[in-house]
Coordinates of C-alpha atoms and ligand atoms in Angstrom, one line a residue:
X1 CA 1.9 -33.1 2.0
X2 CA 3.0 -31.6 5.3
X3 CA 2.2 -28.0 6.1
X4 CA 5.0 -25.5 6.1
X5 CA 6.0 -24.4 9.6
X6 CA 4.9 -20.9 10.7
X7 CA 7.6 -18.4 9.7
X8 CA 9.5 -16.6 12.4
X9 CA 9.1 -13.2 10.8
X10 CA 6.3 -11.5 9.1
X11 CA 5.2 -8.2 7.5
X12 CA 1.8 -7.0 8.5
X13 CA 0.2 -4.7 6.0
X14 CA -2.4 -2.2 7.3
X15 CA -4.7 -2.4 4.4
X16 CA -7.0 0.3 5.8
X17 CA -4.0 2.7 6.0
X18 CA -3.0 1.9 2.5
X19 CA -6.5 2.6 1.2
X20 CA -6.7 5.8 3.3
X21 CA -3.4 7.0 1.9
X22 CA -4.5 6.5 -1.7
X23 CA -7.8 8.2 -1.0
X24 CA -6.0 11.1 0.7
X25 CA -3.5 11.5 -2.2
X26 CA -6.4 11.3 -4.7
X27 CA -8.3 14.0 -2.8
X28 CA -5.1 16.2 -2.6
X29 CA -4.7 15.7 -6.3
X30 CA -7.7 18.0 -6.8
X31 CA -9.4 17.5 -10.1
X32 CA -6.7 15.0 -11.2
X33 CA -7.1 11.3 -10.5
X34 CA -4.4 9.6 -8.5
X35 CA -2.8 6.5 -10.1
X36 CA -0.4 4.3 -8.2
X37 CA 3.3 3.5 -8.6
X38 CA 3.4 -0.2 -8.0
X39 CA 6.9 -0.9 -9.2
X40 CA 9.3 -3.1 -7.3
X41 CA 6.5 -5.2 -5.9
X42 CA 4.7 -2.2 -4.5
X43 CA 7.8 -0.7 -3.0
X44 CA 8.6 -4.0 -1.4
X45 CA 5.3 -4.5 0.4
X46 CA 3.9 -7.1 -1.9
X47 CA 1.8 -6.7 -5.1
X48 CA -0.6 -9.5 -4.1
X49 CA -1.5 -7.8 -0.9
X50 CA -1.4 -4.1 -2.0
X51 CA -3.0 -4.2 -5.5
X52 CA -6.4 -5.4 -4.6
X53 CA -6.5 -2.7 -1.8
X54 CA -5.5 0.1 -4.2
X55 CA -7.9 -1.0 -6.8
X56 CA -10.8 -1.3 -4.3
X57 CA -9.9 2.2 -3.0
X58 CA -10.3 3.5 -6.6
X59 CA -6.9 3.5 -8.3
X60 CA -7.3 2.9 -12.1
X61 CA -3.8 3.6 -13.4
X62 CA -0.7 1.6 -12.4
X63 CA 3.0 2.2 -13.0
X64 CA 5.7 -0.4 -13.0
X65 CA 9.3 -0.1 -14.0
X66 CA 10.2 -3.5 -15.6
X67 CA 8.4 -5.7 -18.1
X68 CA 9.1 -8.5 -15.7
X69 CA 6.8 -6.8 -13.2
X70 CA 3.8 -6.8 -15.5
X71 CA 2.6 -10.4 -15.0
X72 CA 2.2 -10.1 -11.2
X73 CA 0.3 -6.8 -11.5
X74 CA -1.8 -8.1 -14.4
X75 CA -3.2 -10.8 -12.0
X76 CA -5.1 -8.0 -10.3
X77 CA -5.8 -5.3 -12.8
X78 CA -6.5 -5.1 -16.6
X79 CA -3.2 -5.0 -18.6
X80 CA -4.1 -1.7 -20.3
X81 CA -4.1 0.0 -16.9
X82 CA -0.4 -0.9 -16.5
X83 CA 2.2 1.6 -17.8
X84 CA 5.7 0.2 -18.1
X85 CA 8.1 3.1 -17.3
X86 CA 11.3 1.6 -18.7
X87 CA 9.7 1.4 -22.2
X88 CA 10.6 -1.1 -25.0
X89 CA 14.3 -1.5 -24.6
X90 CA 14.3 -4.5 -27.1
X91 CA 12.0 -5.6 -29.8
X92 CA 11.0 -8.5 -27.5
X93 CA 9.7 -5.9 -25.0
X94 CA 7.6 -4.3 -27.7
X95 CA 6.3 -7.8 -28.8
X96 CA 5.5 -8.6 -25.2
X97 CA 3.6 -5.3 -24.7
X98 CA 1.5 -6.1 -27.7
X99 CA 0.9 -9.7 -26.6
X100 CA -0.2 -8.9 -23.1
X101 CA -1.7 -5.5 -23.7
X102 CA 0.4 -3.5 -21.2
X103 CA 1.2 0.1 -22.3
X104 CA 4.8 1.0 -22.9
X105 CA 6.1 4.4 -21.8
X106 CA 8.2 5.6 -24.7
X107 CA 11.4 7.4 -23.5
X108 CA 13.4 8.1 -26.7
X109 CA 13.3 8.3 -30.4
X110 CA 14.8 4.8 -30.5
X111 CA 12.0 3.5 -28.4
X112 CA 9.4 5.3 -30.5
X113 CA 10.8 3.6 -33.6
X114 CA 10.9 0.2 -31.9
X115 CA 7.3 0.6 -30.9
X116 CA 6.2 1.8 -34.3
X117 CA 8.1 -1.0 -36.0
X118 CA 6.4 -3.6 -33.9
X119 CA 3.0 -2.2 -35.0
X120 CA 2.5 0.7 -32.7
X121 CA -0.7 1.6 -31.0
X122 CA -1.5 3.2 -27.7
X123 CA 1.5 4.2 -25.7
X124 CA 2.5 6.6 -23.0
X125 CA 5.3 9.2 -23.5
X126 CA 7.8 10.4 -21.0
X127 CA 9.4 13.8 -21.6
X128 CA 12.6 14.7 -19.9
X129 CA 12.2 18.2 -18.3
X130 CA 15.5 18.2 -16.4
X131 CA 16.0 15.1 -14.3
X132 CA 18.1 13.6 -17.2
X133 CA 17.0 10.1 -16.5
X134 CA 14.7 8.3 -18.8
X135 CA 12.6 10.5 -21.1
X136 CA 12.5 12.1 -24.6
X137 CA 14.6 15.2 -24.8
X138 CA 12.4 18.3 -25.6
X139 CA 14.6 18.9 -28.6
X140 CA 13.3 15.6 -30.1
X141 CA 9.6 16.4 -29.7
X142 CA 9.4 17.7 -33.3
X143 CA 10.7 14.5 -34.8
X144 CA 8.2 12.9 -37.3
X145 CA 8.4 9.6 -35.3
X146 CA 6.8 11.3 -32.3
X147 CA 3.9 12.6 -34.5
X148 CA 3.1 9.0 -35.4
X149 CA 2.6 7.9 -31.7
X150 CA -0.8 7.5 -30.2
X151 CA -0.1 9.0 -26.9
X152 CA -2.4 8.2 -24.0
X153 CA -0.6 9.7 -21.0
X154 CA 2.0 12.3 -21.6
X155 CA 4.2 12.6 -18.6
X156 CA 7.3 14.0 -17.0
X157 CA 9.0 13.4 -13.7
X158 CA 10.1 15.9 -11.0
X159 CA 13.7 15.8 -9.8
X160 CA 13.3 17.7 -6.5
X161 CA 9.6 17.6 -5.6
X162 CA 10.6 17.0 -2.0
X163 CA 12.4 20.4 -1.9
X164 CA 11.4 24.0 -2.3
X165 CA 13.6 24.9 -5.3
X166 CA 13.2 26.9 -8.4
X167 CA 13.9 23.7 -10.3
X168 CA 10.3 22.6 -9.8
X169 CA 8.8 25.6 -11.6
X170 CA 11.4 25.3 -14.3
X171 CA 10.4 21.7 -15.0
X172 CA 6.7 22.8 -14.9
X173 CA 7.4 25.4 -17.6
X174 CA 9.2 22.8 -19.7
X175 CA 6.4 20.3 -19.3
X176 CA 3.7 22.9 -20.2
X177 CA 5.5 23.7 -23.5
X178 CA 5.8 20.0 -24.3
X179 CA 2.1 19.5 -23.6
X180 CA 1.3 22.0 -26.3
X181 CA 3.4 20.3 -28.9
X182 CA 2.3 16.6 -28.4
X183 CA -1.3 15.5 -28.9
X184 CA -2.2 13.3 -25.9
X185 CA -5.3 12.2 -23.9
X186 CA -4.0 12.9 -20.4
X187 CA -1.1 14.7 -18.8
X188 CA 0.7 13.5 -15.7
X189 CA 3.5 15.2 -13.7
X190 CA 3.4 14.8 -10.0
X191 CA 4.8 12.0 -7.8
X192 CA 3.8 11.8 -4.1
X193 CA 5.8 14.9 -3.1
X194 CA 4.7 16.7 -6.3
X195 CA 1.1 16.4 -5.2
X196 CA 1.9 18.7 -2.3
X197 CA 3.3 21.4 -4.7
X198 CA -0.3 22.5 -5.6
X199 CA -2.8 22.4 -8.4
X200 CA -0.5 23.7 -11.1
X201 CA 1.4 20.4 -10.7
X202 CA -1.6 18.1 -10.8
X203 CA -2.7 18.0 -14.5
X204 CA -5.0 14.9 -15.2
X205 CA -3.3 12.0 -13.4
X206 CA -0.9 11.9 -10.5
X207 CA 1.6 9.1 -9.8
X208 CA 2.1 8.7 -6.0
X209 CA 4.2 5.8 -4.9
X210 CA 6.2 6.4 -1.6
X211 CA 3.3 8.1 0.3
X212 CA 0.9 5.3 -0.6
X213 CA 3.1 3.0 1.5
X214 CA 3.6 5.3 4.4
X215 CA 6.6 7.5 3.3
X216 CA 6.3 11.2 3.5
X217 CA 8.8 13.8 2.3
X218 CA 6.8 17.0 2.7
X219 CA 5.2 18.5 5.7
X220 CA 2.0 19.3 3.7
X221 CA 1.3 15.6 3.5
X222 CA 2.3 14.5 7.0
X223 CA -1.1 14.7 8.6
X224 CA -2.7 12.5 5.9
X225 CA -0.2 9.7 5.5
X226 CA -0.4 6.7 7.8
X227 CA 2.1 3.9 8.4
X228 CA 1.3 0.8 6.3
X229 CA 4.2 -1.7 6.8
X230 CA 4.7 -3.4 10.2
X231 CA 7.5 -5.9 10.2
X232 CA 7.6 -8.3 13.2
X233 CA 10.0 -11.1 14.2
X234 CA 10.2 -13.9 16.8
X235 CA 12.6 -14.2 19.7
X236 CA 14.3 -17.5 19.1
X237 CA 16.5 -17.7 22.2
X238 CA 17.1 -15.8 25.3
X239 CA 20.1 -15.8 27.7
X240 CA 21.5 -13.8 30.5
X241 CA 24.9 -12.2 30.1
X242 CA 27.2 -10.7 32.7
X243 CA 29.1 -7.4 32.8
X244 CA 32.1 -7.7 30.5
X245 CA 30.6 -10.2 28.1
X246 CA 30.3 -9.2 24.4
X247 CA 27.7 -9.8 21.8
X248 CA 27.9 -10.7 18.1
X249 CA 30.6 -10.7 15.4
X250 CA 33.7 -8.8 16.3
X251 CA 32.5 -8.3 19.8
X252 CA 31.5 -4.7 19.1
X253 CA 29.1 -4.5 22.1
X254 CA 30.3 -5.2 25.6
X255 CA 27.8 -5.3 28.5
X256 CA 28.5 -2.9 31.3
X257 CA 26.0 -4.8 33.6
X258 CA 24.2 -8.1 33.8
X259 CA 21.3 -8.1 31.3
X260 CA 18.8 -10.5 29.7
X261 CA 19.1 -10.6 25.9
X262 CA 17.1 -12.1 23.1
X263 CA 18.2 -13.4 19.7
X264 CA 15.7 -12.3 17.1
X265 CA 15.0 -13.9 13.7
X266 CA 15.7 -10.9 11.6
X267 CA 18.9 -9.9 9.8
X268 CA 20.3 -8.0 7.0
X269 CA 19.1 -10.6 4.5
X270 CA 15.7 -9.5 5.5
X271 CA 16.5 -5.8 4.9
X272 CA 17.5 -5.0 8.5
X273 CA 20.7 -3.3 7.4
X274 CA 23.9 -2.6 9.4
X275 CA 22.9 1.1 9.6
X276 CA 20.7 0.2 12.5
X277 CA 23.7 -0.8 14.6
X278 CA 24.0 1.5 17.5
X279 CA 20.6 3.3 16.9
X280 CA 18.2 0.5 16.2
X281 CA 15.7 -0.9 18.7
X282 CA 12.8 -3.3 18.5
X283 CA 9.7 -2.8 20.4
X284 CA 7.2 -4.7 22.6
X285 CA 4.2 -2.5 23.5
X286 CA 5.7 0.7 24.6
X287 CA 9.1 -0.8 25.6
X288 CA 12.1 -0.2 23.4
X289 CA 14.6 -3.1 23.1
X290 CA 18.0 -1.8 21.8
X291 CA 19.9 -3.8 19.2
X292 CA 23.2 -4.9 20.6
X293 CA 26.3 -5.4 18.4
X294 CA 26.4 -6.1 14.8
X295 CA 23.5 -7.1 12.6
X296 CA 24.0 -10.7 11.3
X297 CA 22.5 -12.1 8.1
X298 CA 19.7 -13.9 9.9
X299 CA 19.6 -12.5 13.4
X300 CA 20.1 -9.6 15.7
X301 CA 20.5 -9.6 19.4
X302 CA 18.4 -7.2 21.6
X303 CA 18.5 -6.0 25.2
X304 CA 15.5 -7.4 27.0
X305 CA 16.1 -5.3 30.2
X306 CA 12.9 -3.3 29.6
X307 CA 10.8 -6.4 29.0
X308 CA 12.4 -9.3 30.9
X309 CA 9.1 -11.2 30.7
X310 CA 9.7 -11.9 27.0
X311 CA 10.8 -15.4 26.1
X312 CA 11.4 -17.7 23.2
X313 CA 8.6 -17.6 20.7
X314 CA 7.4 -14.2 21.6
X315 CA 7.0 -11.6 18.8
X316 CA 8.6 -8.2 18.8
X317 CA 8.0 -5.4 16.4
X318 CA 10.4 -3.4 14.3
X319 CA 9.5 0.3 14.6
X320 CA 8.9 1.3 11.0
X321 CA 7.2 4.6 10.8
X322 CA 9.0 5.4 7.5
X323 CA 9.9 9.1 7.9
X324 CA 11.1 8.6 11.5
X325 CA 12.9 5.3 10.8
X326 CA 14.7 7.1 7.9
X327 CA 15.8 9.9 10.2
X328 CA 17.1 7.5 12.8
X329 CA 18.9 5.1 10.4
X330 CA 20.0 7.5 7.7
X331 CA 18.5 5.1 5.2
X332 CA 16.3 6.9 2.6
X333 CA 12.6 6.3 3.0
X334 CA 12.4 4.6 -0.4
X335 CA 15.1 2.2 0.5
X336 CA 13.7 1.3 3.9
X337 CA 10.6 -0.1 2.1
X338 CA 12.2 -1.7 -0.9
X339 CA 14.9 -3.5 1.0
X340 CA 12.4 -5.6 3.0
X341 CA 13.3 -9.2 2.2
X342 CA 11.3 -12.0 0.7
X343 CA 11.4 -14.0 3.9
X344 CA 9.1 -11.4 5.6
X345 CA 6.7 -11.3 2.7
X346 CA 6.1 -15.0 2.4
X347 CA 4.7 -14.9 5.9
Ligands
PLP1 C1 8.7 5.9 -8.9 C2 8.0 6.9 -9.8 C3 6.9 7.6 -9.3 C4 6.5 7.6 -7.9 O1 7.3 8.5 -7.1 P1 7.2 8.6 -5.5 O2 8.2 9.7 -5.2 O3 7.5 7.3 -4.9 O4 5.8 9.1 -5.2 C5 6.2 8.4 -10.2 N1 6.7 8.6 -11.5 C6 7.7 7.9 -12.0 C7 8.2 8.1 -13.4 C8 8.5 7.1 -11.1 O5 9.6 6.5 -11.6

């Protein structure tokens, strides 16, 4: 067997920052314990890298969206610490939950019935308090099916935790009245931004996701949250172009002076989206290297004027402080993380 060649792009995960972010969010959750939203392969950063760090830091409750995500997470944590937010959509989902021991989040009377029909047992229950996404309508709480559920975590989800709006308090009121009507072991309400809304929003378990991985949507959290994901890519080729020459598809960039340029192994297939055209820059040390022309599937071209010493085989970094990068690119913080491609993570 021949070794695989070293990849020309990689995603460095700052494990210390990830652990610090979880500990900060746990501390900010007051008397509640922080769990961890680990759906979508830990927001694109890689479950195999992130889960051991989160567990070592102290996380004991993990949230995924899909049943297909359970297996990868269960390689690192006990199945009964995994809550599956989409719930049992088919009888096969319910059977799978029972077989592997992951906990379904029940979102509707139909899901409650499906779970009970499969034999029932411990489940989590999502109440809709106004986001009108997944979740049991408050009007259905009195249904006899709900009384039969063995509810471990009773939860709801905030629609606007990143904003100061009366909707947050309205959802809180609705959740409080649901809590009184459904027997449960623990209550859970706040996502990352919700943690910053204060102790009324904390209950027993919080469910941070974005801020674990370096995203931050509220000023109250900014001083605690550190960058976790550091994408880097190799310069594959360099050349010198003259004034008047263009770069890339459709020749959207034309040089107004002679300049050294570098072709970098990073494209939209890796999650470096076209939004970065015109505003994007890679970095080497303190030097910024603007992206020239269109983003291709597997490469971008950068201006090496600020670091002409760079050559083929040198690594450059992609500035990825999530809140800042989001502001520059117009790409939402969540998407900046989850779009990062598989070719980076295999590195
Ligand atoms: C994704 C998700 C979270 C985490 O939210 P963040 O805003 O990323 O902190 C918490 N709860 C539910 C139900 C979710 O779907």
